[in-house]
mmCIF file of C-alpha atoms in Angstrom:
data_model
loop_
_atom_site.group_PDB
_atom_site.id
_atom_site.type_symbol
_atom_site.label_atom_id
_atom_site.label_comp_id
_atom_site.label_asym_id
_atom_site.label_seq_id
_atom_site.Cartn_x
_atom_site.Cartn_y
_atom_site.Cartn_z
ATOM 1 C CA UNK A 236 68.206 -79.068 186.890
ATOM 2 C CA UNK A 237 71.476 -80.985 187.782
ATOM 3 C CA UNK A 238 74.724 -79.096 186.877
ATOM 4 C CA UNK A 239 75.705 -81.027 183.804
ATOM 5 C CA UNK A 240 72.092 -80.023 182.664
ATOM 6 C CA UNK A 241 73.199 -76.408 182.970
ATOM 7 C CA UNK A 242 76.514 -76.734 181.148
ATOM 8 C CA UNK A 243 74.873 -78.710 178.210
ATOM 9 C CA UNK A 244 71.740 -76.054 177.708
ATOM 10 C CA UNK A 245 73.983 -72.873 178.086
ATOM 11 C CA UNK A 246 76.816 -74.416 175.503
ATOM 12 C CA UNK A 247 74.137 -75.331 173.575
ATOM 13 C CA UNK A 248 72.355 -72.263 173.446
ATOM 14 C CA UNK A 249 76.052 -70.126 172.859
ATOM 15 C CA UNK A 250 76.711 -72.647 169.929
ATOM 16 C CA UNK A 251 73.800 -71.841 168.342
ATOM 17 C CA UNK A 252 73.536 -68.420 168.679
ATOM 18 C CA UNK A 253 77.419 -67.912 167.409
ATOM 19 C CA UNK A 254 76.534 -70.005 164.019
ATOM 20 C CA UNK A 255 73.811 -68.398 163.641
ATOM 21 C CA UNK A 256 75.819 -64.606 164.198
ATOM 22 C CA UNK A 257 77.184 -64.474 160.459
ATOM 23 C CA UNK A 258 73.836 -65.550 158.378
ATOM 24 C CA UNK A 259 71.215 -64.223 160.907
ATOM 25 C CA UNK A 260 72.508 -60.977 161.906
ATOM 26 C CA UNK A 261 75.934 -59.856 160.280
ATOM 27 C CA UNK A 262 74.433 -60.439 156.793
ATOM 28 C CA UNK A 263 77.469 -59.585 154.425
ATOM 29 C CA UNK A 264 79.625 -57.198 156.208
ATOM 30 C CA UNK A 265 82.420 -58.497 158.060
ATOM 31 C CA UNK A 266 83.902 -58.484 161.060
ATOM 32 C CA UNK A 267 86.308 -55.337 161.722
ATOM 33 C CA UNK A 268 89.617 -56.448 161.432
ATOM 34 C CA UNK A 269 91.063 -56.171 164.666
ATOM 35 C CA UNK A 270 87.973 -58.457 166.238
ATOM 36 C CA UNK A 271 88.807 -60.771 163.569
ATOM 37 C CA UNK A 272 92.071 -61.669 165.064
ATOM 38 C CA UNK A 273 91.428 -61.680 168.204
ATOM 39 C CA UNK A 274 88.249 -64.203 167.361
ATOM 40 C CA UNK A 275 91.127 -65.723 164.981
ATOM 41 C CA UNK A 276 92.998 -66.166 167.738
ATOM 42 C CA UNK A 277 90.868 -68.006 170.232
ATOM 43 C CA UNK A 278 90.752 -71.888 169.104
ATOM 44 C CA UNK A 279 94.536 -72.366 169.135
ATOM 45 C CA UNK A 280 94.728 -70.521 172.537
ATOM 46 C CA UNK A 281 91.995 -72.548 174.388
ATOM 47 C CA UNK A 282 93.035 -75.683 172.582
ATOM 48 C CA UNK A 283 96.589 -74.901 173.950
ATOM 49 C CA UNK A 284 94.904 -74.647 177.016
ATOM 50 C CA UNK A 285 93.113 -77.718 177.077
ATOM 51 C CA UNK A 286 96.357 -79.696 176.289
ATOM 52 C CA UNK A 287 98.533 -78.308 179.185
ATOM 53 C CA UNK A 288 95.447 -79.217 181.798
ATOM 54 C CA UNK A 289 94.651 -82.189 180.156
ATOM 55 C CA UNK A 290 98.726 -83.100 180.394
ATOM 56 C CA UNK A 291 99.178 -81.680 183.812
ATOM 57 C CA UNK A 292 96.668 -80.992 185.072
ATOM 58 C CA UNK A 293 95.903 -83.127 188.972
ATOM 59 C CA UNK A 294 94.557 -82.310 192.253
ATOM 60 C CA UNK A 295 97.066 -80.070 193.649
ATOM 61 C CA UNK A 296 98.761 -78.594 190.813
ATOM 62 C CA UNK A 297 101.091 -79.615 187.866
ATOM 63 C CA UNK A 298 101.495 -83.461 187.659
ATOM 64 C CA UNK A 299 104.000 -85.099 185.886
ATOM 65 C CA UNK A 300 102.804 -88.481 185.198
ATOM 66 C CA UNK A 301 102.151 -91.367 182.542
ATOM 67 C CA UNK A 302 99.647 -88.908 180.952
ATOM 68 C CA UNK A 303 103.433 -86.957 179.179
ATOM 69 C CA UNK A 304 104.614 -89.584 177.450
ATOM 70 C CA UNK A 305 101.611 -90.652 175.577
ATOM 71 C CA UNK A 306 100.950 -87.100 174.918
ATOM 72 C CA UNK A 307 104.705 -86.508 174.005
ATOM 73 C CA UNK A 308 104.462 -89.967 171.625
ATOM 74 C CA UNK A 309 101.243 -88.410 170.361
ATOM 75 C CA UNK A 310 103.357 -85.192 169.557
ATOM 76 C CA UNK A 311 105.831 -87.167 167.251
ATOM 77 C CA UNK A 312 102.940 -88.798 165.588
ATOM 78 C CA UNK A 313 101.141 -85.343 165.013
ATOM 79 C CA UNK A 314 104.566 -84.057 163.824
ATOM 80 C CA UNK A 315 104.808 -87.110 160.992
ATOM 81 C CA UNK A 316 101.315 -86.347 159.906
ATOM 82 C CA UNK A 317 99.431 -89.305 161.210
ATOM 83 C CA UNK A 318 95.818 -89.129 161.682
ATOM 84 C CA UNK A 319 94.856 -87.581 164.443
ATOM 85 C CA UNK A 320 92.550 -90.125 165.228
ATOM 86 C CA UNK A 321 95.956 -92.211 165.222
ATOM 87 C CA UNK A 322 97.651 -89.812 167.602
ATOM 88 C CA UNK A 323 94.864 -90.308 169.997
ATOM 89 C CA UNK A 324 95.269 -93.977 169.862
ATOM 90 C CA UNK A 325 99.038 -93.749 169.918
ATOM 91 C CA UNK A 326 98.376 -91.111 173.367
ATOM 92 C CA UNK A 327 96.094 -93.639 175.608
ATOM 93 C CA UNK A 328 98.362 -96.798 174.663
ATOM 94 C CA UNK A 329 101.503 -95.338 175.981
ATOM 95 C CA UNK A 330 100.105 -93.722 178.801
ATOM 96 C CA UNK A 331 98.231 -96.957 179.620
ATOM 97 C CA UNK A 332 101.090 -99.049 179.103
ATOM 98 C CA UNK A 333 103.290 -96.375 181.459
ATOM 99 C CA UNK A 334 100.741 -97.011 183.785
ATOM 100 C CA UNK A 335 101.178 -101.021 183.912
ATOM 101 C CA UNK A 336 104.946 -100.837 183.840
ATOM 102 C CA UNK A 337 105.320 -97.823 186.474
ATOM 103 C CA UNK B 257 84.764 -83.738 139.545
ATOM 104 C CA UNK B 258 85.263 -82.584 136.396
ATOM 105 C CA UNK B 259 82.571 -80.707 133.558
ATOM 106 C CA UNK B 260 79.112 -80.558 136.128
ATOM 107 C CA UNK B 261 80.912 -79.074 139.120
ATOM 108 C CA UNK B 262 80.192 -75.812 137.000
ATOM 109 C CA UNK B 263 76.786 -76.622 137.235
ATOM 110 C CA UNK B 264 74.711 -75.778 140.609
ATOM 111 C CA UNK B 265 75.274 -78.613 143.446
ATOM 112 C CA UNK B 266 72.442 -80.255 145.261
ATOM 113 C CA UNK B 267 72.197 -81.197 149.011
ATOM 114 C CA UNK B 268 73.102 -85.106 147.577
ATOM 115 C CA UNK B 269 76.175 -83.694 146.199
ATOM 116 C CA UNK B 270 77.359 -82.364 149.424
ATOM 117 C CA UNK B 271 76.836 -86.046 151.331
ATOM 118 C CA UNK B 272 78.611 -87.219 148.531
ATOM 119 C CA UNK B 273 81.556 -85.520 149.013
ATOM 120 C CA UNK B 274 81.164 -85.724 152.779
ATOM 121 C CA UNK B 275 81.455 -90.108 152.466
ATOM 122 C CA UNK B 276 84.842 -89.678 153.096
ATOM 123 C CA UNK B 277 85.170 -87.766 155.802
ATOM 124 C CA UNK B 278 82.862 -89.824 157.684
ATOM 125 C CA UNK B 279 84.815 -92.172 160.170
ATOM 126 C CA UNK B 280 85.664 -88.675 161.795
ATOM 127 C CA UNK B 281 82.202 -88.073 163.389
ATOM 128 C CA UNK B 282 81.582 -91.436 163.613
ATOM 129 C CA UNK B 283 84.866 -92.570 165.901
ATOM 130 C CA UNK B 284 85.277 -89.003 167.507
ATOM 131 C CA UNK B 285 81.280 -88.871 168.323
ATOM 132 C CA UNK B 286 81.854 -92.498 170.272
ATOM 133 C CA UNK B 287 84.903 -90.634 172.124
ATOM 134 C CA UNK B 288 82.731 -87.998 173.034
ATOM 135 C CA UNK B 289 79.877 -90.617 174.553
ATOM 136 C CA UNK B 290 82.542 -92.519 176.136
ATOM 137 C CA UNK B 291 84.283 -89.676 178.037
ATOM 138 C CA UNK B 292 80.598 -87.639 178.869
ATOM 139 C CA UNK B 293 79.881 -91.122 180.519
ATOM 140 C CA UNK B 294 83.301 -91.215 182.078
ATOM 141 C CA UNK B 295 83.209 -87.571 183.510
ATOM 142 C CA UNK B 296 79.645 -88.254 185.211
ATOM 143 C CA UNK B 297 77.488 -87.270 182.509
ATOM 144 C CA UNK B 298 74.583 -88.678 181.711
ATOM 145 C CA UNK B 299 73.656 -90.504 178.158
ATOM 146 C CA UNK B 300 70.667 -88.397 177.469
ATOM 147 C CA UNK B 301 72.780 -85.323 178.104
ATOM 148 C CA UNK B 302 75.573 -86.247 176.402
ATOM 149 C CA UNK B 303 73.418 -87.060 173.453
ATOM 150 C CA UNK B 304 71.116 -83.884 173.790
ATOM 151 C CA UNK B 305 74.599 -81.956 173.908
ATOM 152 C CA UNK B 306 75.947 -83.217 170.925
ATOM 153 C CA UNK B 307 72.550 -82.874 168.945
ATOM 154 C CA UNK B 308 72.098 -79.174 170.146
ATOM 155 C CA UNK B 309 76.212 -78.080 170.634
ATOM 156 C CA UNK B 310 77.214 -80.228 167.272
ATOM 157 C CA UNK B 311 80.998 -78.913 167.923
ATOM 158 C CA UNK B 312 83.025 -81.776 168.923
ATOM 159 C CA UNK B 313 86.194 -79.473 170.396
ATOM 160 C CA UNK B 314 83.119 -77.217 172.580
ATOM 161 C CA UNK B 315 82.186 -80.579 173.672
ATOM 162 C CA UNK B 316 85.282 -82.307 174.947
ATOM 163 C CA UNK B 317 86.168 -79.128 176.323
ATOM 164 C CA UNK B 318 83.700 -78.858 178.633
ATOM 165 C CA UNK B 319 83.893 -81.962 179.367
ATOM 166 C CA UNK B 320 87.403 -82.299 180.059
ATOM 167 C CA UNK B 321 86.317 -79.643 182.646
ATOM 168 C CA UNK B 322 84.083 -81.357 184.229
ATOM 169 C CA UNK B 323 85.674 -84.895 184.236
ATOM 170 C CA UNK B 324 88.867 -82.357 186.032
ATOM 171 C CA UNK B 325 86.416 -81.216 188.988
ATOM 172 C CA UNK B 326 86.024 -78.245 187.211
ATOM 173 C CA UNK B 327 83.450 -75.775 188.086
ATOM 174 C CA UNK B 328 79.816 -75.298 186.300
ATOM 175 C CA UNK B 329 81.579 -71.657 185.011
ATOM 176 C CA UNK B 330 84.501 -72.748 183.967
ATOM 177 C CA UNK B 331 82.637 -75.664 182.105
ATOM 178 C CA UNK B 332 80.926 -73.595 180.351
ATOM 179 C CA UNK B 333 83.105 -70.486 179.535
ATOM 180 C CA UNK B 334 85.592 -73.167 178.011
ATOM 181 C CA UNK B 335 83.333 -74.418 175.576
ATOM 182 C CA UNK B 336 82.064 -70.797 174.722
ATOM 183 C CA UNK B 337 85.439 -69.716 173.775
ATOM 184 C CA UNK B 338 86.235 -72.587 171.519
ATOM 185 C CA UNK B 339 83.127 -72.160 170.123
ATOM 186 C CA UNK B 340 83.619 -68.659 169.704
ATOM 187 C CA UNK B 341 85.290 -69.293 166.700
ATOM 188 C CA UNK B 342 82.142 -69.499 164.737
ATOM 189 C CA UNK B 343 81.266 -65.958 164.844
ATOM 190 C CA UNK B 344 83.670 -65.557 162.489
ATOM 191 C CA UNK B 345 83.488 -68.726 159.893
ATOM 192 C CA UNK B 346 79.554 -68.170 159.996
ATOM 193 C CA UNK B 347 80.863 -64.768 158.256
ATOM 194 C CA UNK B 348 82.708 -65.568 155.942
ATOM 195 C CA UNK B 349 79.616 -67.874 154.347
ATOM 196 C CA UNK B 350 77.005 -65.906 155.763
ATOM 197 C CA UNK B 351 75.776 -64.275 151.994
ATOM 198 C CA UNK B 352 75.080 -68.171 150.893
ATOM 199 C CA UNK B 353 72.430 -69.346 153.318
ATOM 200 C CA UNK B 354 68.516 -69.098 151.379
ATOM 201 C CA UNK B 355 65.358 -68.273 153.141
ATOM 202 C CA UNK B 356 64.154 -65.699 155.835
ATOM 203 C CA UNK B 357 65.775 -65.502 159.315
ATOM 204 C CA UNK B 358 64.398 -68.648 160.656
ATOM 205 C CA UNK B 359 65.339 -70.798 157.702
ATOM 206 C CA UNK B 360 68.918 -69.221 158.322
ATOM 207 C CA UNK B 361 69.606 -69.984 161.910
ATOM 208 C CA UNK B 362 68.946 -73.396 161.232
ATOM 209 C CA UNK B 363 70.804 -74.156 158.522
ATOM 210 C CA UNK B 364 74.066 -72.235 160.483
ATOM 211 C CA UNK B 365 73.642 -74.784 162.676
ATOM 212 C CA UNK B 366 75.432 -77.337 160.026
ATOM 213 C CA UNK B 367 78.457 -75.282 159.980
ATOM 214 C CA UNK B 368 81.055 -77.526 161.496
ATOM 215 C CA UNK B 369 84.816 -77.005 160.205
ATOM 216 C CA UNK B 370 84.670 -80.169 158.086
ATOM 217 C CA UNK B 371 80.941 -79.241 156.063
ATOM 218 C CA UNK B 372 82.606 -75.201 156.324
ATOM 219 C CA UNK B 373 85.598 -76.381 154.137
ATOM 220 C CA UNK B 374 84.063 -78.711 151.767
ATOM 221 C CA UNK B 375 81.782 -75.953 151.249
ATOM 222 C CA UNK B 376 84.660 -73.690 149.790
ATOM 223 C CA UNK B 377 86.466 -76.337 148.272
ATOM 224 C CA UNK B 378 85.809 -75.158 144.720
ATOM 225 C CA UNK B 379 87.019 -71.325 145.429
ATOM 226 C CA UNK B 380 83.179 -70.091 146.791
ATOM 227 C CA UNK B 381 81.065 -71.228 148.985
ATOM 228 C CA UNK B 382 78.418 -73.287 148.130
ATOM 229 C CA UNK B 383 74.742 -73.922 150.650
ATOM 230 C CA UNK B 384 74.026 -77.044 148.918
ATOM 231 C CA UNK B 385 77.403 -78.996 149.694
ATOM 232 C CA UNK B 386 77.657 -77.025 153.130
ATOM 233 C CA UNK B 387 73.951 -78.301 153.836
ATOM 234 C CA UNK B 388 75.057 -82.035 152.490
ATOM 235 C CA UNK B 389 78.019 -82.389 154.121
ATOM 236 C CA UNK B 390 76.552 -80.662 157.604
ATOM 237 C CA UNK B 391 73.319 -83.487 157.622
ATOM 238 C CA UNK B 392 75.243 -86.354 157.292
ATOM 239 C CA UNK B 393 78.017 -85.660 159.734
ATOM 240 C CA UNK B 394 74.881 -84.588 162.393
ATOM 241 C CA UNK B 395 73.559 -87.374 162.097
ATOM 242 C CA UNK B 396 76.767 -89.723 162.197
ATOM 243 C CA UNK B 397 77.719 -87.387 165.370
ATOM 244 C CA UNK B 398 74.410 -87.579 167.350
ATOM 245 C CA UNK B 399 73.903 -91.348 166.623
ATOM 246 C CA UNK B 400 77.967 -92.146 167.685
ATOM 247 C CA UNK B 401 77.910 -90.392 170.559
ATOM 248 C CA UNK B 402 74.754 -92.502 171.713
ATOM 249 C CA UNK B 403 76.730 -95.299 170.836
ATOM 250 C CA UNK B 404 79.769 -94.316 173.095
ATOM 251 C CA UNK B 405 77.308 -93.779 175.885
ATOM 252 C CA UNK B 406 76.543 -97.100 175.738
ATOM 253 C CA UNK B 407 80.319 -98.328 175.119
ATOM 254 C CA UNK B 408 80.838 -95.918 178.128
ATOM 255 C CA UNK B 409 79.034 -97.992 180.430
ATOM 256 C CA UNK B 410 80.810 -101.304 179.754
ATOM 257 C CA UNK B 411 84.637 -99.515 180.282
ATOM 258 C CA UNK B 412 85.298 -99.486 184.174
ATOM 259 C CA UNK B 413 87.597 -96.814 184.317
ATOM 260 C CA UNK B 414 88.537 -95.271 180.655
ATOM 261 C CA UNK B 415 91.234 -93.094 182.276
ATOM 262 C CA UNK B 416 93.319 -96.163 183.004
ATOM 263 C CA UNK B 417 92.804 -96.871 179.144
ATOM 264 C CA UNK B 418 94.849 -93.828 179.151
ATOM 265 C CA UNK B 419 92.129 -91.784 177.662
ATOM 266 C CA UNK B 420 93.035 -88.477 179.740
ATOM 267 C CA UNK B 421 96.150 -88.496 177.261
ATOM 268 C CA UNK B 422 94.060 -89.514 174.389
ATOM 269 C CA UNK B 423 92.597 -86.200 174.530
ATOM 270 C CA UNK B 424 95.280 -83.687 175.477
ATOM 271 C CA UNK B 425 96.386 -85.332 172.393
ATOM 272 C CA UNK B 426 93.247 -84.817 170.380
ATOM 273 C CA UNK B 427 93.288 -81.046 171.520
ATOM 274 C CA UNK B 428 96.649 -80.678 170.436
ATOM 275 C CA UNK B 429 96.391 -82.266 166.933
ATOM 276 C CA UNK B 430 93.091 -79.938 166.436
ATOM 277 C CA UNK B 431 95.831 -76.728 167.766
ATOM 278 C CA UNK B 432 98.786 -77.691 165.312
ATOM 279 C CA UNK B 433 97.017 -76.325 162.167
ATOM 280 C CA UNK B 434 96.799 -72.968 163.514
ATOM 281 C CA UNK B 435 100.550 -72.647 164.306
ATOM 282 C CA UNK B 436 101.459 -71.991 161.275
ATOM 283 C CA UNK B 437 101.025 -68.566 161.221
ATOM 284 C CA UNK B 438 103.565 -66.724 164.305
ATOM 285 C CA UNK B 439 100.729 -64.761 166.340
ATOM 286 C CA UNK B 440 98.840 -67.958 167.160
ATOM 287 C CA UNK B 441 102.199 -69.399 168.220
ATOM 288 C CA UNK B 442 102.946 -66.621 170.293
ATOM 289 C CA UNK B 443 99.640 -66.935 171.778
ATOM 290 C CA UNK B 444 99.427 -70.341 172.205
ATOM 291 C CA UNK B 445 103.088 -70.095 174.188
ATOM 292 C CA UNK B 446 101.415 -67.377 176.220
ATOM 293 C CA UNK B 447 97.914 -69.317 176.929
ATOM 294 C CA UNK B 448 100.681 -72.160 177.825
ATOM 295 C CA UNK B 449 102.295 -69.733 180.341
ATOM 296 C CA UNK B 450 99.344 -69.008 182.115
ATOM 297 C CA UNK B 451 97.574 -72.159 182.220
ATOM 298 C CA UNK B 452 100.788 -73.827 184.003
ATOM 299 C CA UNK B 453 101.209 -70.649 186.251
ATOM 300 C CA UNK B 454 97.666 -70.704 187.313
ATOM 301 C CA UNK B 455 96.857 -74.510 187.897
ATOM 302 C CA UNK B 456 98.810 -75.066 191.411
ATOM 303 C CA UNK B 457 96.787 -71.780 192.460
ATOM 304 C CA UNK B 458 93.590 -71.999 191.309
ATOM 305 C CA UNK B 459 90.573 -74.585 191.064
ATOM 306 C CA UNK B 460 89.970 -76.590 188.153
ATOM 307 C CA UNK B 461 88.811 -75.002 184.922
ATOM 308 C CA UNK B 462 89.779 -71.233 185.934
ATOM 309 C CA UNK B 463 93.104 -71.771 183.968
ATOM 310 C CA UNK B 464 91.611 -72.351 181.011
ATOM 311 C CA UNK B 465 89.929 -69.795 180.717
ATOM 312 C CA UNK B 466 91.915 -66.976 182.526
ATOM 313 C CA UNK B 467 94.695 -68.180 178.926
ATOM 314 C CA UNK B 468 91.748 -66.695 176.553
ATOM 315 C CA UNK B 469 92.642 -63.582 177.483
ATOM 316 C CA UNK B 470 96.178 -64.396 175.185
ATOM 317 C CA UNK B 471 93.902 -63.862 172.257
ATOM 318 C CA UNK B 472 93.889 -60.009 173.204
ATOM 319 C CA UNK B 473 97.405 -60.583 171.247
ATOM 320 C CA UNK B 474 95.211 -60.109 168.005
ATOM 321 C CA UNK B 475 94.554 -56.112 168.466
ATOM 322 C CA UNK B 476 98.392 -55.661 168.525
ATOM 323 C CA UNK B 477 98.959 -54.059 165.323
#
């Protein structure tokens, strides 16, 4: 089994079981409070995460490159309430064009 | 909706209020194939992942990883975390789901955040609109990201399409909701802190998830 093969079954397999954790096994009780926010807390931290790599991140450590102002256009757009699909659009056409120009 | 939305929903009612929504799976589930295909992936596991993960931010996290020269851990332990988050919506509609424990785990599995909140939308949670809404965006999700396999093929190199920005800003528009309330801004500033410290130090993927531990923010009292 190849690598991505790993990633994709054991995801897969977490997924699952963490959908199934309410109706399956916690039944109606819920969560004590203090585990609630610290589950509460975990999508905007990793997503937070994901931007700063995904902005920054490069072989050797932080890169500053066309990559920040798409994501910084994409920022404004978020900001004004477009789409997100939008901001995505908005993010690879500036970078792309910074890319050209640069 | 007006008089029958007192009356019981059926599973049709939930696709039917799902129609909508639809260009979301559909354009985000040819992103997905498009990027799996650009970070090395393979279109039968990039379809298999999307029909078994069905969690489109688990997804492009790991594969963001990945596509970054990440390592197999860090792949994974990125995606777990994000998907972590569905210990606790799978709570809060865990009393609705019928049948024994089989019948249950399945039908969790069409908990996504867009079937989760039309399933609420009229004050309770409701299996037949959850159940509606979950089929048809599985199957628009599984069949898109097939799609974007094959779209993935044709693109030489998608990150000079600028799609490496394309999702830091798809990550960030999915983050902005939460930062509303000040503890996931504080923790999202601190999950910021360490990622940046981190990334000239450590390989690919570890600063990801080394920033979960911000969430430990939530036992403060």
């Amino acid at each position: 089994m190849t690598d991505v093969w790993i990633v994709v079954v054991a995801v897969g397999l977490a997924t699952v079981l963490f959908k199934a954790a309410g109706p399956v096994l916690v039944g109606r009780r819920p969560l004590p409070r203090r585990w609630q926010s610290v589950v509460d807390l975990l999508a905007p931290v990793m997503l937070t995460a994901l931007v700063v790599t995904q902005t920054f991140g490069g072989d050797g450590g932080v890169t500053v490159d066309a990559r920040l102002p798409g994501v910084a256009a994409a920022a404004i757009a978020i900001w004004r309430k477009a789409p997100i699909i939008v901001a995505m659009v908005i993010a690879g056409l500036v970078t792309a064009l910074v890319r050209v120009v640069v | 909706m007006p008089a029958e939305s007192r009356s019981t929903p059926r599973i049709l009612d939930g696709v039917r209020v799902a129609i909508p929504l639809a260009p979301s799976p559909i354009l985000f589930g040819i992103s997905f194939g498009v990027l799996a295909e650009a970070a090395g992936m393979s279109a039968a596991a990039a379809v298999v992942m999307s029909a078994s993960t069905f969690s489109g931010a688990a997804q492009f996290a790991s594969v963001s990883v990945l596509d970054a020269g990440g390592t197999l851990a860090a792949a994974i332990a990125a995606a777990v975390f994000l998907s972590a988050r569905y210990i606790a919506i799978s709570v809060t509609v865990a009393s609705i789901f019928p049948g024994g424990r089989l019948r249950r785990l399945l039908g969790a599995q069409l908990i996504v955040d867009e079937s989760w909140a039309l399933a609420g939308r009229s004050g309770r949670f409701e299996w037949p609109i959850l159940a509606g809404a979950g089929l048809l965006f599985y199957v628009l999700w599984v069949a898109s990201t097939a799609l974007g396999t094959v779209l993935g093929g044709v693109i030489d190199d998608p990150n000079a399409l600028g799609l490496d920005a394309a999702f830091a800003a798809l990550f960030l528009a999915l983050a902005v909701p939460y930062f509303r309330e000040a503890r996931a801004r504080q923790a999202a500033a601190l999950a910021a802190v360490i990622t940046l410290v981190l990334t000239p130090v450590s390989p690919a993927g570890v600063p990801i998830v080394a920033a979960a531990t911000a969430c430990l923010l939530g036992l403060r009292r």
